[in-house]
């Protein structure tokens, strides 16, 4: 029996947030705090951060361990909620949504990539990539076609029926990225996506994220400790002690520097004009 079954849980009914006008950020945090615990045991992970992210941005978030980077990413991805402050996504106050509405927002607009690949070990690459579409209730034929295209987009055409155990670390992370983009998300949240890879494979993954941002129009927010990985971003935000210490554009992203040589010979991704709208805003696309 296939590890991917045809049944899927029902989804809550909600209207998708509208596309933001050009002057409005895709994402906006305003005075966001996060406190864990109570009384003498309380720990404030975020101390009133404010941050805007425009549609199409590629943002690297840096800072020492315990600086609040991952807490902020969890809030951005609707995996957690602020203690105080406002989180707006396309102008909608996320902190005011119900748990089911946040879950729907997360499934429809966000893709996630982590340091660990989190693949099902005895399941094929194709079946791993299909999983988000299974949860949406998509029919099998549509799942198969979309997953195969996502694998081709990350340079794994021909590897669809290999299990995770038969793939290298770099290939497994590519499968994880394909799984994150198979739903055509508006935002890709990547938490230390190269943390388990060697230098060469790390640069391959970063070039892939760059191409997804440029050619598919996916907004990328990435947490990293590595300055050479952050160099791929157009903007670098530094967190210290739960606050934004510095937020500045990267004047020369690595892929745009004269003389930079790509580490991969992968074919260019299809242009955004040939892809579904990244926001997947229509009900028909869900």
mmCIF file of C-alpha atoms in Angstrom:
data_model
loop_
_atom_site.group_PDB
_atom_site.id
_atom_site.type_symbol
_atom_site.label_atom_id
_atom_site.label_comp_id
_atom_site.label_asym_id
_atom_site.label_seq_id
_atom_site.Cartn_x
_atom_site.Cartn_y
_atom_site.Cartn_z
ATOM 1 C CA UNK A 1 0.000 0.000 0.000
ATOM 2 C CA UNK A 2 1.272 3.480 -0.827
ATOM 3 C CA UNK A 3 2.354 5.592 2.118
ATOM 4 C CA UNK A 4 0.211 8.372 0.669
ATOM 5 C CA UNK A 5 -3.498 7.677 1.037
ATOM 6 C CA UNK A 6 -6.424 9.388 -0.687
ATOM 7 C CA UNK A 7 -8.296 10.451 2.457
ATOM 8 C CA UNK A 8 -7.729 13.936 3.869
ATOM 9 C CA UNK A 9 -9.108 15.852 6.843
ATOM 10 C CA UNK A 10 -11.747 18.528 6.164
ATOM 11 C CA UNK A 11 -10.626 22.146 5.949
ATOM 12 C CA UNK A 12 -12.215 25.081 7.730
ATOM 13 C CA UNK A 13 -14.099 27.478 5.488
ATOM 14 C CA UNK A 14 -12.643 30.971 5.234
ATOM 15 C CA UNK A 15 -12.081 33.621 2.609
ATOM 16 C CA UNK A 16 -8.422 34.183 1.661
ATOM 17 C CA UNK A 17 -6.841 37.519 2.547
ATOM 18 C CA UNK A 18 -6.805 39.891 -0.428
ATOM 19 C CA UNK A 19 -3.586 40.746 -2.236
ATOM 20 C CA UNK A 20 -1.928 43.759 -0.611
ATOM 21 C CA UNK A 21 -1.898 47.049 -2.524
ATOM 22 C CA UNK A 22 1.564 48.044 -3.784
ATOM 23 C CA UNK A 23 2.096 50.408 -0.845
ATOM 24 C CA UNK A 24 1.219 47.799 1.803
ATOM 25 C CA UNK A 25 3.719 45.217 3.081
ATOM 26 C CA UNK A 26 2.928 41.553 2.574
ATOM 27 C CA UNK A 27 3.915 40.979 6.220
ATOM 28 C CA UNK A 28 3.993 43.503 9.044
ATOM 29 C CA UNK A 29 4.944 42.999 12.694
ATOM 30 C CA UNK A 30 4.184 45.888 15.030
ATOM 31 C CA UNK A 31 5.532 45.912 18.585
ATOM 32 C CA UNK A 32 5.393 42.122 18.833
ATOM 33 C CA UNK A 33 6.350 40.520 22.136
ATOM 34 C CA UNK A 34 6.449 36.882 23.152
ATOM 35 C CA UNK A 35 6.587 35.756 26.768
ATOM 36 C CA UNK A 36 6.872 32.124 27.851
ATOM 37 C CA UNK A 37 5.884 31.122 31.363
ATOM 38 C CA UNK A 38 4.514 33.266 34.171
ATOM 39 C CA UNK A 39 5.682 35.138 37.244
ATOM 40 C CA UNK A 40 9.266 34.516 38.343
ATOM 41 C CA UNK A 41 9.674 31.881 35.613
ATOM 42 C CA UNK A 42 8.589 34.176 32.770
ATOM 43 C CA UNK A 43 11.004 34.557 29.863
ATOM 44 C CA UNK A 44 10.551 37.275 27.237
ATOM 45 C CA UNK A 45 11.772 35.896 23.919
ATOM 46 C CA UNK A 46 10.673 38.921 21.844
ATOM 47 C CA UNK A 47 10.716 42.489 23.156
ATOM 48 C CA UNK A 48 8.564 44.624 20.902
ATOM 49 C CA UNK A 49 9.914 43.877 17.431
ATOM 50 C CA UNK A 50 8.612 45.700 14.358
ATOM 51 C CA UNK A 51 9.358 44.409 10.872
ATOM 52 C CA UNK A 52 7.910 44.842 7.372
ATOM 53 C CA UNK A 53 8.404 42.354 4.538
ATOM 54 C CA UNK A 54 7.421 43.274 0.995
ATOM 55 C CA UNK A 55 6.121 40.771 -1.518
ATOM 56 C CA UNK A 56 9.117 39.309 -3.384
ATOM 57 C CA UNK A 57 11.659 40.081 -0.642
ATOM 58 C CA UNK A 58 14.517 37.719 0.194
ATOM 59 C CA UNK A 59 15.330 38.367 3.864
ATOM 60 C CA UNK A 60 18.020 36.683 5.970
ATOM 61 C CA UNK A 61 17.502 36.801 9.737
ATOM 62 C CA UNK A 62 20.690 36.467 11.776
ATOM 63 C CA UNK A 63 21.676 36.584 15.418
ATOM 64 C CA UNK A 64 23.136 34.480 18.226
ATOM 65 C CA UNK A 65 21.302 31.551 19.783
ATOM 66 C CA UNK A 66 18.494 32.781 22.015
ATOM 67 C CA UNK A 67 18.125 36.090 20.175
ATOM 68 C CA UNK A 68 14.505 35.415 19.161
ATOM 69 C CA UNK A 69 15.023 34.460 15.505
ATOM 70 C CA UNK A 70 13.168 31.160 15.598
ATOM 71 C CA UNK A 71 10.432 32.565 17.842
ATOM 72 C CA UNK A 72 9.798 35.295 15.269
ATOM 73 C CA UNK A 73 9.729 32.707 12.465
ATOM 74 C CA UNK A 74 7.203 30.595 14.368
ATOM 75 C CA UNK A 75 4.937 33.626 14.730
ATOM 76 C CA UNK A 76 5.367 34.563 11.060
ATOM 77 C CA UNK A 77 4.436 31.019 10.029
ATOM 78 C CA UNK A 78 1.322 30.953 12.245
ATOM 79 C CA UNK A 79 2.871 28.187 14.362
ATOM 80 C CA UNK A 80 2.725 30.468 17.421
ATOM 81 C CA UNK A 81 1.073 33.767 18.287
ATOM 82 C CA UNK A 82 2.327 37.019 19.851
ATOM 83 C CA UNK A 83 1.797 37.772 23.530
ATOM 84 C CA UNK A 84 1.173 41.406 22.571
ATOM 85 C CA UNK A 85 1.489 43.480 19.421
ATOM 86 C CA UNK A 86 0.112 43.055 15.914
ATOM 87 C CA UNK A 87 0.906 40.667 13.060
ATOM 88 C CA UNK A 88 -0.644 41.620 9.725
ATOM 89 C CA UNK A 89 -0.536 39.366 6.668
ATOM 90 C CA UNK A 90 -1.911 41.083 3.554
ATOM 91 C CA UNK A 91 -3.531 43.600 5.852
ATOM 92 C CA UNK A 92 -5.346 40.968 7.942
ATOM 93 C CA UNK A 93 -4.685 40.880 11.704
ATOM 94 C CA UNK A 94 -3.437 37.323 12.171
ATOM 95 C CA UNK A 95 -3.458 37.593 15.961
ATOM 96 C CA UNK A 96 -7.239 37.992 15.789
ATOM 97 C CA UNK A 97 -7.847 34.785 13.819
ATOM 98 C CA UNK A 98 -9.094 31.548 15.331
ATOM 99 C CA UNK A 99 -6.803 28.527 15.488
ATOM 100 C CA UNK A 100 -8.554 26.961 12.474
ATOM 101 C CA UNK A 101 -8.244 30.194 10.495
ATOM 102 C CA UNK A 102 -4.524 30.405 11.293
ATOM 103 C CA UNK A 103 -4.117 26.786 10.193
ATOM 104 C CA UNK A 104 -5.861 27.544 6.896
ATOM 105 C CA UNK A 105 -3.679 30.616 6.364
ATOM 106 C CA UNK A 106 -0.574 28.541 7.082
ATOM 107 C CA UNK A 107 -1.523 25.754 4.669
ATOM 108 C CA UNK A 108 -2.546 28.108 1.884
ATOM 109 C CA UNK A 109 0.191 30.738 1.906
ATOM 110 C CA UNK A 110 3.291 29.346 3.637
ATOM 111 C CA UNK A 111 5.903 26.729 2.827
ATOM 112 C CA UNK A 112 8.398 25.547 5.444
ATOM 113 C CA UNK A 113 11.977 24.284 5.191
ATOM 114 C CA UNK A 114 13.951 23.279 8.273
ATOM 115 C CA UNK A 115 17.493 22.227 9.162
ATOM 116 C CA UNK A 116 16.231 18.653 9.526
ATOM 117 C CA UNK A 117 14.674 17.306 6.347
ATOM 118 C CA UNK A 118 11.677 15.620 8.074
ATOM 119 C CA UNK A 119 11.067 13.183 5.225
ATOM 120 C CA UNK A 120 9.252 9.872 5.668
ATOM 121 C CA UNK A 121 12.174 7.405 5.439
ATOM 122 C CA UNK A 122 10.584 4.492 3.538
ATOM 123 C CA UNK A 123 8.527 6.737 1.282
ATOM 124 C CA UNK A 124 9.474 7.907 -2.204
ATOM 125 C CA UNK A 125 10.443 11.466 -3.022
ATOM 126 C CA UNK A 126 7.210 11.861 -4.998
ATOM 127 C CA UNK A 127 5.062 10.676 -2.093
ATOM 128 C CA UNK A 128 6.869 12.953 0.367
ATOM 129 C CA UNK A 129 6.246 15.965 -1.864
ATOM 130 C CA UNK A 130 2.581 15.025 -2.320
ATOM 131 C CA UNK A 131 1.772 15.214 1.394
ATOM 132 C CA UNK A 132 0.686 18.897 1.580
ATOM 133 C CA UNK A 133 -1.670 18.301 -1.350
ATOM 134 C CA UNK A 134 -3.062 15.228 0.370
ATOM 135 C CA UNK A 135 -3.958 17.370 3.383
ATOM 136 C CA UNK A 136 -5.729 19.763 1.020
ATOM 137 C CA UNK A 137 -7.826 16.922 -0.341
ATOM 138 C CA UNK A 138 -6.473 17.125 -3.900
ATOM 139 C CA UNK A 139 -7.220 14.120 -6.160
ATOM 140 C CA UNK A 140 -4.410 11.637 -6.737
ATOM 141 C CA UNK A 141 -3.741 12.543 -10.379
ATOM 142 C CA UNK A 142 -3.384 16.236 -9.557
ATOM 143 C CA UNK A 143 -1.095 15.438 -6.605
ATOM 144 C CA UNK A 144 1.173 13.249 -8.711
ATOM 145 C CA UNK A 145 1.509 15.830 -11.487
ATOM 146 C CA UNK A 146 2.176 18.752 -9.129
ATOM 147 C CA UNK A 147 4.703 16.792 -7.056
ATOM 148 C CA UNK A 148 6.563 15.642 -10.170
ATOM 149 C CA UNK A 149 6.757 19.247 -11.400
ATOM 150 C CA UNK A 150 8.015 20.483 -8.015
ATOM 151 C CA UNK A 151 10.752 17.829 -8.032
ATOM 152 C CA UNK A 152 11.727 18.862 -11.557
ATOM 153 C CA UNK A 153 11.835 22.494 -10.410
ATOM 154 C CA UNK A 154 14.424 21.631 -7.737
ATOM 155 C CA UNK A 155 16.556 19.562 -10.119
ATOM 156 C CA UNK A 156 15.353 16.074 -9.134
ATOM 157 C CA UNK A 157 13.605 14.915 -12.294
ATOM 158 C CA UNK A 158 14.201 11.172 -12.532
ATOM 159 C CA UNK A 159 14.463 10.730 -8.755
ATOM 160 C CA UNK A 160 10.714 10.630 -8.082
ATOM 161 C CA UNK A 161 10.595 6.968 -7.042
ATOM 162 C CA UNK A 162 13.730 6.860 -4.885
ATOM 163 C CA UNK A 163 13.215 6.617 -1.140
ATOM 164 C CA UNK A 164 14.797 9.089 1.271
ATOM 165 C CA UNK A 165 17.432 6.510 2.250
ATOM 166 C CA UNK A 166 18.623 6.422 -1.368
ATOM 167 C CA UNK A 167 19.223 10.188 -1.538
ATOM 168 C CA UNK A 168 22.167 12.317 -0.425
ATOM 169 C CA UNK A 169 21.726 15.036 2.184
ATOM 170 C CA UNK A 170 21.578 17.716 -0.487
ATOM 171 C CA UNK A 171 18.991 15.745 -2.452
ATOM 172 C CA UNK A 172 16.897 15.202 0.677
ATOM 173 C CA UNK A 173 16.864 18.951 1.331
ATOM 174 C CA UNK A 174 15.786 19.497 -2.283
ATOM 175 C CA UNK A 175 12.890 17.101 -1.703
ATOM 176 C CA UNK A 176 11.988 19.087 1.423
ATOM 177 C CA UNK A 177 12.035 22.309 -0.615
ATOM 178 C CA UNK A 178 9.906 20.711 -3.339
ATOM 179 C CA UNK A 179 7.409 19.705 -0.651
ATOM 180 C CA UNK A 180 7.389 23.309 0.603
ATOM 181 C CA UNK A 181 6.720 24.825 -2.844
ATOM 182 C CA UNK A 182 4.288 22.244 -4.261
ATOM 183 C CA UNK A 183 1.340 24.325 -2.992
ATOM 184 C CA UNK A 184 2.662 27.490 -4.732
ATOM 185 C CA UNK A 185 3.088 29.417 -1.453
ATOM 186 C CA UNK A 186 3.392 33.165 -1.217
ATOM 187 C CA UNK A 187 6.080 32.839 1.468
ATOM 188 C CA UNK A 188 8.854 30.304 2.057
ATOM 189 C CA UNK A 189 10.102 30.207 5.660
ATOM 190 C CA UNK A 190 13.501 28.507 5.896
ATOM 191 C CA UNK A 191 14.990 27.894 9.358
ATOM 192 C CA UNK A 192 18.704 27.013 9.026
ATOM 193 C CA UNK A 193 18.096 25.233 5.680
ATOM 194 C CA UNK A 194 21.817 24.498 5.160
ATOM 195 C CA UNK A 195 22.661 23.572 8.755
ATOM 196 C CA UNK A 196 23.089 19.842 8.001
ATOM 197 C CA UNK A 197 24.948 20.229 4.700
ATOM 198 C CA UNK A 198 28.560 20.621 3.604
ATOM 199 C CA UNK A 199 29.725 23.862 2.002
ATOM 200 C CA UNK A 200 29.157 22.836 -1.621
ATOM 201 C CA UNK A 201 25.667 21.451 -0.987
ATOM 202 C CA UNK A 202 24.843 24.521 1.106
ATOM 203 C CA UNK A 203 25.604 26.824 -1.814
ATOM 204 C CA UNK A 204 23.537 24.610 -4.133
ATOM 205 C CA UNK A 205 20.544 24.968 -1.814
ATOM 206 C CA UNK A 206 21.046 28.732 -1.528
ATOM 207 C CA UNK A 207 21.186 29.113 -5.314
ATOM 208 C CA UNK A 208 17.947 27.150 -5.502
ATOM 209 C CA UNK A 209 16.272 29.464 -2.964
ATOM 210 C CA UNK A 210 17.540 32.463 -4.938
ATOM 211 C CA UNK A 211 16.021 31.119 -8.167
ATOM 212 C CA UNK A 212 12.719 30.339 -6.481
ATOM 213 C CA UNK A 213 12.626 33.929 -5.243
ATOM 214 C CA UNK A 214 13.619 35.538 -8.545
ATOM 215 C CA UNK A 215 11.851 33.291 -11.039
ATOM 216 C CA UNK A 216 8.788 32.140 -9.095
ATOM 217 C CA UNK A 217 8.294 35.344 -7.119
ATOM 218 C CA UNK A 218 8.210 33.505 -3.780
ATOM 219 C CA UNK A 219 9.006 35.699 -0.778
ATOM 220 C CA UNK A 220 11.827 34.043 1.209
ATOM 221 C CA UNK A 221 12.549 34.556 4.908
ATOM 222 C CA UNK A 222 15.531 32.567 6.110
ATOM 223 C CA UNK A 223 17.139 32.138 9.524
ATOM 224 C CA UNK A 224 20.869 31.410 9.372
ATOM 225 C CA UNK A 225 24.016 31.678 11.485
ATOM 226 C CA UNK A 226 26.244 31.651 8.397
ATOM 227 C CA UNK A 227 27.273 34.983 6.871
ATOM 228 C CA UNK A 228 28.116 33.431 3.497
ATOM 229 C CA UNK A 229 24.586 32.000 3.286
ATOM 230 C CA UNK A 230 23.034 35.328 4.335
ATOM 231 C CA UNK A 231 24.951 36.930 1.443
ATOM 232 C CA UNK A 232 22.391 35.462 -0.964
ATOM 233 C CA UNK A 233 19.627 37.612 0.550
ATOM 234 C CA UNK A 234 18.673 41.100 -0.575
ATOM 235 C CA UNK A 235 18.197 42.218 3.006
ATOM 236 C CA UNK A 236 19.746 41.152 6.318
ATOM 237 C CA UNK A 237 18.055 41.588 9.709
ATOM 238 C CA UNK A 238 20.081 41.091 12.913
ATOM 239 C CA UNK A 239 18.368 40.018 16.138
ATOM 240 C CA UNK A 240 19.955 40.498 19.573
ATOM 241 C CA UNK A 241 18.253 39.718 22.903
ATOM 242 C CA UNK A 242 14.759 39.571 21.427
ATOM 243 C CA UNK A 243 15.044 42.839 19.509
ATOM 244 C CA UNK A 244 15.884 43.916 15.968
ATOM 245 C CA UNK A 245 19.346 45.426 16.324
ATOM 246 C CA UNK A 246 19.940 46.150 12.634
ATOM 247 C CA UNK A 247 17.872 45.924 9.443
ATOM 248 C CA UNK A 248 19.644 46.862 6.227
ATOM 249 C CA UNK A 249 19.623 46.006 2.519
ATOM 250 C CA UNK A 250 22.411 43.823 1.173
ATOM 251 C CA UNK A 251 23.975 46.095 -1.461
ATOM 252 C CA UNK A 252 25.495 43.178 -3.371
ATOM 253 C CA UNK A 253 23.693 39.814 -3.086
ATOM 254 C CA UNK A 254 26.125 37.024 -3.939
ATOM 255 C CA UNK A 255 24.324 35.899 -7.100
ATOM 256 C CA UNK A 256 24.567 39.430 -8.558
ATOM 257 C CA UNK A 257 28.254 40.015 -7.893
ATOM 258 C CA UNK A 258 30.472 40.352 -10.972
ATOM 259 C CA UNK A 259 32.428 37.180 -11.593
ATOM 260 C CA UNK A 260 30.291 34.984 -9.327
ATOM 261 C CA UNK A 261 30.209 31.419 -10.635
ATOM 262 C CA UNK A 262 27.246 29.164 -9.978
ATOM 263 C CA UNK A 263 28.023 25.928 -8.123
ATOM 264 C CA UNK A 264 25.266 24.048 -9.951
ATOM 265 C CA UNK A 265 24.583 23.391 -13.594
ATOM 266 C CA UNK A 266 20.863 22.876 -12.983
ATOM 267 C CA UNK A 267 18.553 24.210 -15.659
ATOM 268 C CA UNK A 268 16.765 27.468 -14.976
ATOM 269 C CA UNK A 269 13.350 27.171 -13.395
ATOM 270 C CA UNK A 270 10.251 27.958 -15.451
ATOM 271 C CA UNK A 271 9.507 31.659 -15.506
ATOM 272 C CA UNK A 272 6.868 33.040 -13.175
ATOM 273 C CA UNK A 273 4.700 33.816 -16.201
ATOM 274 C CA UNK A 274 4.261 30.051 -16.679
ATOM 275 C CA UNK A 275 3.448 29.387 -13.034
ATOM 276 C CA UNK A 276 0.282 29.761 -10.935
ATOM 277 C CA UNK A 277 0.106 32.963 -8.869
ATOM 278 C CA UNK A 278 2.336 32.388 -5.790
ATOM 279 C CA UNK A 279 -0.355 33.740 -3.474
ATOM 280 C CA UNK A 280 -2.804 30.984 -4.483
ATOM 281 C CA UNK A 281 -5.541 33.399 -3.511
ATOM 282 C CA UNK A 282 -8.486 31.753 -5.242
ATOM 283 C CA UNK A 283 -10.593 29.049 -3.671
ATOM 284 C CA UNK A 284 -10.243 27.022 -6.879
ATOM 285 C CA UNK A 285 -6.493 26.818 -6.308
ATOM 286 C CA UNK A 286 -6.810 25.246 -2.867
#
